[in-house]
Amino acid sequence: AEKVLGYDLLSLCLEGPRDALDRTQHCQPAAALGALSPQVVERCVAAAGYSVGEFAALVFAGALGFAEALFAVKVRAEAMQKASEAVPSGMLSVVGRREANYKFACLEARRHCESLGIENPVCTVSNYLFPDSRVIAGHLQALEFLQENARKYYFKRTKMLPVSGAFHTRLMEPAVEPLAEVLKSIEIQKPLFCVYSNVNGKKYMHSKHIQKLLVKQVVSPVLWEQTMHSVYERKQGTEFPYTYEVGPGNQLGAILKQCNLKAWKQYKHVDALEDEEAAET
């Protein structure tokens, strides 16, 4: 990873500084790394990755080489960082009541931006996490408006995310071409098992499909809730899979507990650092 990126990623992850790690160009490559046991790998039937994690899922499934994928993530992260710096924008995590109408809230937030003189403002759902939970991304003024009027839109809780831009919206369009160019130069194989796309929540069909949708993902909402339904859909009587979340935090576990108890009961979190410490002892 250090050779591909040109800097010591491990040291940055372990020692910081935190503000450098929070920058898009550094945190995306850091998020793309992980580890699993051989038994799990041999029996795996499907993989999915959230946002930049989709690259890790495709490496795991044999569709992308590690070094090539990490280089693509480097290009993606730097281009998204540059796009973020062009417009003051961000992402707002929202937990809503059943009555919440996210589209209407976003429409009113865009109208508010227009009243401030912002041309063609952006405010849209960028991540579908689980029922009643969304991430809304766009101009900072729109997100501030939603926070101030949270009660009106039946939002129970809102929280600004520690990211530098409105990812998975059209504000990331400047990042599309650099990523498209690098993906054209990389050999992409058909995955060894099913990998699900963030763009449509469905299985990737072939290498050209992967190339096309990885680019589209940068400016499209992450359909994670829909992906979870696709991944666990089974005919009655079919063996239900175990689920492993790789990396720091257990966000997937929290999501499964909200939307799929059967999957949550067979869920395990795998931390790469914990595995390394166990191996050393």
PDB file of N, CA and C in Angstrom, residues 54-55 58 63-64 179-180 183-184 186-191 193-218 220:
ATOM      1  N   GLU A  54     -16.654  -0.907  -1.640  1.00  0.00           N
ATOM      2  CA  GLU A  54     -16.990  -1.747  -2.791  1.00  0.00           C
ATOM      3  C   GLU A  54     -15.720  -2.203  -3.526  1.00  0.00           C
ATOM      4  N   PHE A  55     -14.678  -1.371  -3.508  1.00  0.00           N
ATOM      5  CA  PHE A  55     -13.402  -1.760  -4.111  1.00  0.00           C
ATOM      6  C   PHE A  55     -12.792  -2.936  -3.346  1.00  0.00           C
ATOM      7  N   LEU A  58     -14.588  -6.105  -4.246  1.00  0.00           N
ATOM      8  CA  LEU A  58     -14.215  -6.598  -5.576  1.00  0.00           C
ATOM      9  C   LEU A  58     -12.815  -7.225  -5.575  1.00  0.00           C
ATOM     10  N   ALA A  63     -12.017  -9.838  -8.566  1.00  0.00           N
ATOM     11  CA  ALA A  63     -12.312  -9.052  -9.768  1.00  0.00           C
ATOM     12  C   ALA A  63     -11.246  -7.994 -10.034  1.00  0.00           C
ATOM     13  N   LEU A  64     -10.649  -7.469  -8.961  1.00  0.00           N
ATOM     14  CA  LEU A  64      -9.595  -6.455  -9.076  1.00  0.00           C
ATOM     15  C   LEU A  64      -8.355  -6.918  -8.324  1.00  0.00           C
ATOM     16  N   LEU A 179     -11.551   8.936 -12.453  1.00  0.00           N
ATOM     17  CA  LEU A 179     -11.770   7.535 -12.072  1.00  0.00           C
ATOM     18  C   LEU A 179     -12.048   6.674 -13.297  1.00  0.00           C
ATOM     19  N   ALA A 180     -12.850   7.196 -14.238  1.00  0.00           N
ATOM     20  CA  ALA A 180     -13.157   6.446 -15.465  1.00  0.00           C
ATOM     21  C   ALA A 180     -11.883   6.115 -16.229  1.00  0.00           C
ATOM     22  N   LEU A 183      -9.820   3.360 -14.425  1.00  0.00           N
ATOM     23  CA  LEU A 183     -10.471   2.047 -14.501  1.00  0.00           C
ATOM     24  C   LEU A 183     -10.353   1.427 -15.897  1.00  0.00           C
ATOM     25  N   LYS A 184     -10.255   2.278 -16.923  1.00  0.00           N
ATOM     26  CA  LYS A 184     -10.040   1.767 -18.290  1.00  0.00           C
ATOM     27  C   LYS A 184      -8.687   1.080 -18.419  1.00  0.00           C
ATOM     28  N   ILE A 186      -7.154  -0.625 -16.054  1.00  0.00           N
ATOM     29  CA  ILE A 186      -7.019  -1.754 -15.115  1.00  0.00           C
ATOM     30  C   ILE A 186      -7.734  -2.986 -15.666  1.00  0.00           C
ATOM     31  N   GLU A 187      -7.092  -4.140 -15.502  1.00  0.00           N
ATOM     32  CA  GLU A 187      -7.740  -5.389 -15.924  1.00  0.00           C
ATOM     33  C   GLU A 187      -8.762  -5.796 -14.856  1.00  0.00           C
ATOM     34  N   ILE A 188     -10.002  -5.959 -15.289  1.00  0.00           N
ATOM     35  CA  ILE A 188     -11.077  -6.343 -14.368  1.00  0.00           C
ATOM     36  C   ILE A 188     -11.599  -7.723 -14.769  1.00  0.00           C
ATOM     37  N   GLN A 189     -11.637  -8.641 -13.807  1.00  0.00           N
ATOM     38  CA  GLN A 189     -12.105 -10.010 -14.056  1.00  0.00           C
ATOM     39  C   GLN A 189     -13.564 -10.151 -13.601  1.00  0.00           C
ATOM     40  N   LYS A 190     -14.194 -11.207 -14.058  1.00  0.00           N
ATOM     41  CA  LYS A 190     -15.526 -11.530 -13.517  1.00  0.00           C
ATOM     42  C   LYS A 190     -15.324 -12.025 -12.081  1.00  0.00           C
ATOM     43  N   PRO A 191     -16.100 -11.532 -11.111  1.00  0.00           N
ATOM     44  CA  PRO A 191     -15.920 -11.956  -9.714  1.00  0.00           C
ATOM     45  C   PRO A 191     -16.103 -13.472  -9.545  1.00  0.00           C
ATOM     46  N   PHE A 193     -17.421 -14.865  -6.994  1.00  0.00           N
ATOM     47  CA  PHE A 193     -18.755 -15.045  -6.417  1.00  0.00           C
ATOM     48  C   PHE A 193     -19.486 -13.710  -6.532  1.00  0.00           C
ATOM     49  N   CYS A 194     -20.745 -13.668  -6.143  1.00  0.00           N
ATOM     50  CA  CYS A 194     -21.578 -12.462  -6.340  1.00  0.00           C
ATOM     51  C   CYS A 194     -21.038 -11.264  -5.557  1.00  0.00           C
ATOM     52  N   VAL A 195     -20.933 -10.150  -6.249  1.00  0.00           N
ATOM     53  CA  VAL A 195     -20.647  -8.868  -5.587  1.00  0.00           C
ATOM     54  C   VAL A 195     -21.789  -7.924  -5.967  1.00  0.00           C
ATOM     55  N   TYR A 196     -22.316  -7.232  -4.962  1.00  0.00           N
ATOM     56  CA  TYR A 196     -23.478  -6.371  -5.181  1.00  0.00           C
ATOM     57  C   TYR A 196     -23.057  -4.916  -5.331  1.00  0.00           C
ATOM     58  N   SER A 197     -23.671  -4.232  -6.277  1.00  0.00           N
ATOM     59  CA  SER A 197     -23.343  -2.835  -6.567  1.00  0.00           C
ATOM     60  C   SER A 197     -24.150  -1.876  -5.699  1.00  0.00           C
ATOM     61  N   ASN A 198     -23.478  -0.811  -5.228  1.00  0.00           N
ATOM     62  CA  ASN A 198     -24.155   0.261  -4.485  1.00  0.00           C
ATOM     63  C   ASN A 198     -25.157   1.008  -5.350  1.00  0.00           C
ATOM     64  N   VAL A 199     -24.908   1.049  -6.658  1.00  0.00           N
ATOM     65  CA  VAL A 199     -25.702   1.887  -7.560  1.00  0.00           C
ATOM     66  C   VAL A 199     -27.133   1.375  -7.716  1.00  0.00           C
ATOM     67  N   ASN A 200     -27.294   0.049  -7.834  1.00  0.00           N
ATOM     68  CA  ASN A 200     -28.641  -0.498  -8.059  1.00  0.00           C
ATOM     69  C   ASN A 200     -29.010  -1.622  -7.097  1.00  0.00           C
ATOM     70  N   GLY A 201     -28.096  -1.994  -6.182  1.00  0.00           N
ATOM     71  CA  GLY A 201     -28.392  -3.052  -5.213  1.00  0.00           C
ATOM     72  C   GLY A 201     -28.433  -4.442  -5.820  1.00  0.00           C
ATOM     73  N   LYS A 202     -27.926  -4.570  -7.057  1.00  0.00           N
ATOM     74  CA  LYS A 202     -27.961  -5.865  -7.756  1.00  0.00           C
ATOM     75  C   LYS A 202     -26.561  -6.411  -7.991  1.00  0.00           C
ATOM     76  N   LYS A 203     -26.486  -7.680  -8.405  1.00  0.00           N
ATOM     77  CA  LYS A 203     -25.191  -8.335  -8.650  1.00  0.00           C
ATOM     78  C   LYS A 203     -24.522  -7.755  -9.894  1.00  0.00           C
ATOM     79  N   TYR A 204     -23.197  -7.631  -9.806  1.00  0.00           N
ATOM     80  CA  TYR A 204     -22.424  -7.296 -11.000  1.00  0.00           C
ATOM     81  C   TYR A 204     -22.478  -8.476 -11.967  1.00  0.00           C
ATOM     82  N   MET A 205     -22.618  -8.178 -13.261  1.00  0.00           N
ATOM     83  CA  MET A 205     -22.763  -9.234 -14.261  1.00  0.00           C
ATOM     84  C   MET A 205     -21.432  -9.605 -14.933  1.00  0.00           C
ATOM     85  N   HIS A 206     -20.599  -8.589 -15.253  1.00  0.00           N
ATOM     86  CA  HIS A 206     -19.338  -8.840 -15.969  1.00  0.00           C
ATOM     87  C   HIS A 206     -18.397  -7.656 -15.757  1.00  0.00           C
ATOM     88  N   SER A 207     -17.181  -7.742 -16.288  1.00  0.00           N
ATOM     89  CA  SER A 207     -16.145  -6.742 -16.020  1.00  0.00           C
ATOM     90  C   SER A 207     -16.523  -5.341 -16.509  1.00  0.00           C
ATOM     91  N   LYS A 208     -17.134  -5.224 -17.679  1.00  0.00           N
ATOM     92  CA  LYS A 208     -17.536  -3.906 -18.209  1.00  0.00           C
ATOM     93  C   LYS A 208     -18.606  -3.271 -17.313  1.00  0.00           C
ATOM     94  N   HIS A 209     -19.458  -4.116 -16.767  1.00  0.00           N
ATOM     95  CA  HIS A 209     -20.505  -3.685 -15.843  1.00  0.00           C
ATOM     96  C   HIS A 209     -19.869  -3.074 -14.591  1.00  0.00           C
ATOM     97  N   ILE A 210     -18.836  -3.729 -14.075  1.00  0.00           N
ATOM     98  CA  ILE A 210     -18.111  -3.246 -12.896  1.00  0.00           C
ATOM     99  C   ILE A 210     -17.483  -1.883 -13.193  1.00  0.00           C
ATOM    100  N   GLN A 211     -16.801  -1.798 -14.319  1.00  0.00           N
ATOM    101  CA  GLN A 211     -16.126  -0.561 -14.726  1.00  0.00           C
ATOM    102  C   GLN A 211     -17.114   0.605 -14.811  1.00  0.00           C
ATOM    103  N   LYS A 212     -18.252   0.355 -15.430  1.00  0.00           N
ATOM    104  CA  LYS A 212     -19.266   1.394 -15.633  1.00  0.00           C
ATOM    105  C   LYS A 212     -19.886   1.848 -14.307  1.00  0.00           C
ATOM    106  N   LEU A 213     -20.267   0.883 -13.454  1.00  0.00           N
ATOM    107  CA  LEU A 213     -20.994   1.239 -12.233  1.00  0.00           C
ATOM    108  C   LEU A 213     -20.088   1.811 -11.139  1.00  0.00           C
ATOM    109  N   LEU A 214     -18.810   1.427 -11.112  1.00  0.00           N
ATOM    110  CA  LEU A 214     -17.892   2.019 -10.132  1.00  0.00           C
ATOM    111  C   LEU A 214     -17.738   3.518 -10.377  1.00  0.00           C
ATOM    112  N   VAL A 215     -17.790   3.909 -11.645  1.00  0.00           N
ATOM    113  CA  VAL A 215     -17.722   5.333 -11.996  1.00  0.00           C
ATOM    114  C   VAL A 215     -19.037   6.020 -11.616  1.00  0.00           C
ATOM    115  N   LYS A 216     -20.143   5.383 -11.970  1.00  0.00           N
ATOM    116  CA  LYS A 216     -21.474   5.953 -11.693  1.00  0.00           C
ATOM    117  C   LYS A 216     -21.706   6.102 -10.188  1.00  0.00           C
ATOM    118  N   GLN A 217     -21.098   5.217  -9.406  1.00  0.00           N
ATOM    119  CA  GLN A 217     -21.296   5.213  -7.951  1.00  0.00           C
ATOM    120  C   GLN A 217     -20.891   6.539  -7.307  1.00  0.00           C
ATOM    121  N   VAL A 218     -19.890   7.201  -7.864  1.00  0.00           N
ATOM    122  CA  VAL A 218     -19.372   8.454  -7.302  1.00  0.00           C
ATOM    123  C   VAL A 218     -20.454   9.533  -7.236  1.00  0.00           C
ATOM    124  N   SER A 220     -23.920   8.760  -7.598  1.00  0.00           N
ATOM    125  CA  SER A 220     -25.217   8.117  -7.369  1.00  0.00           C
ATOM    126  C   SER A 220     -25.389   7.790  -5.889  1.00  0.00           C
TER     127      SER A 220
END
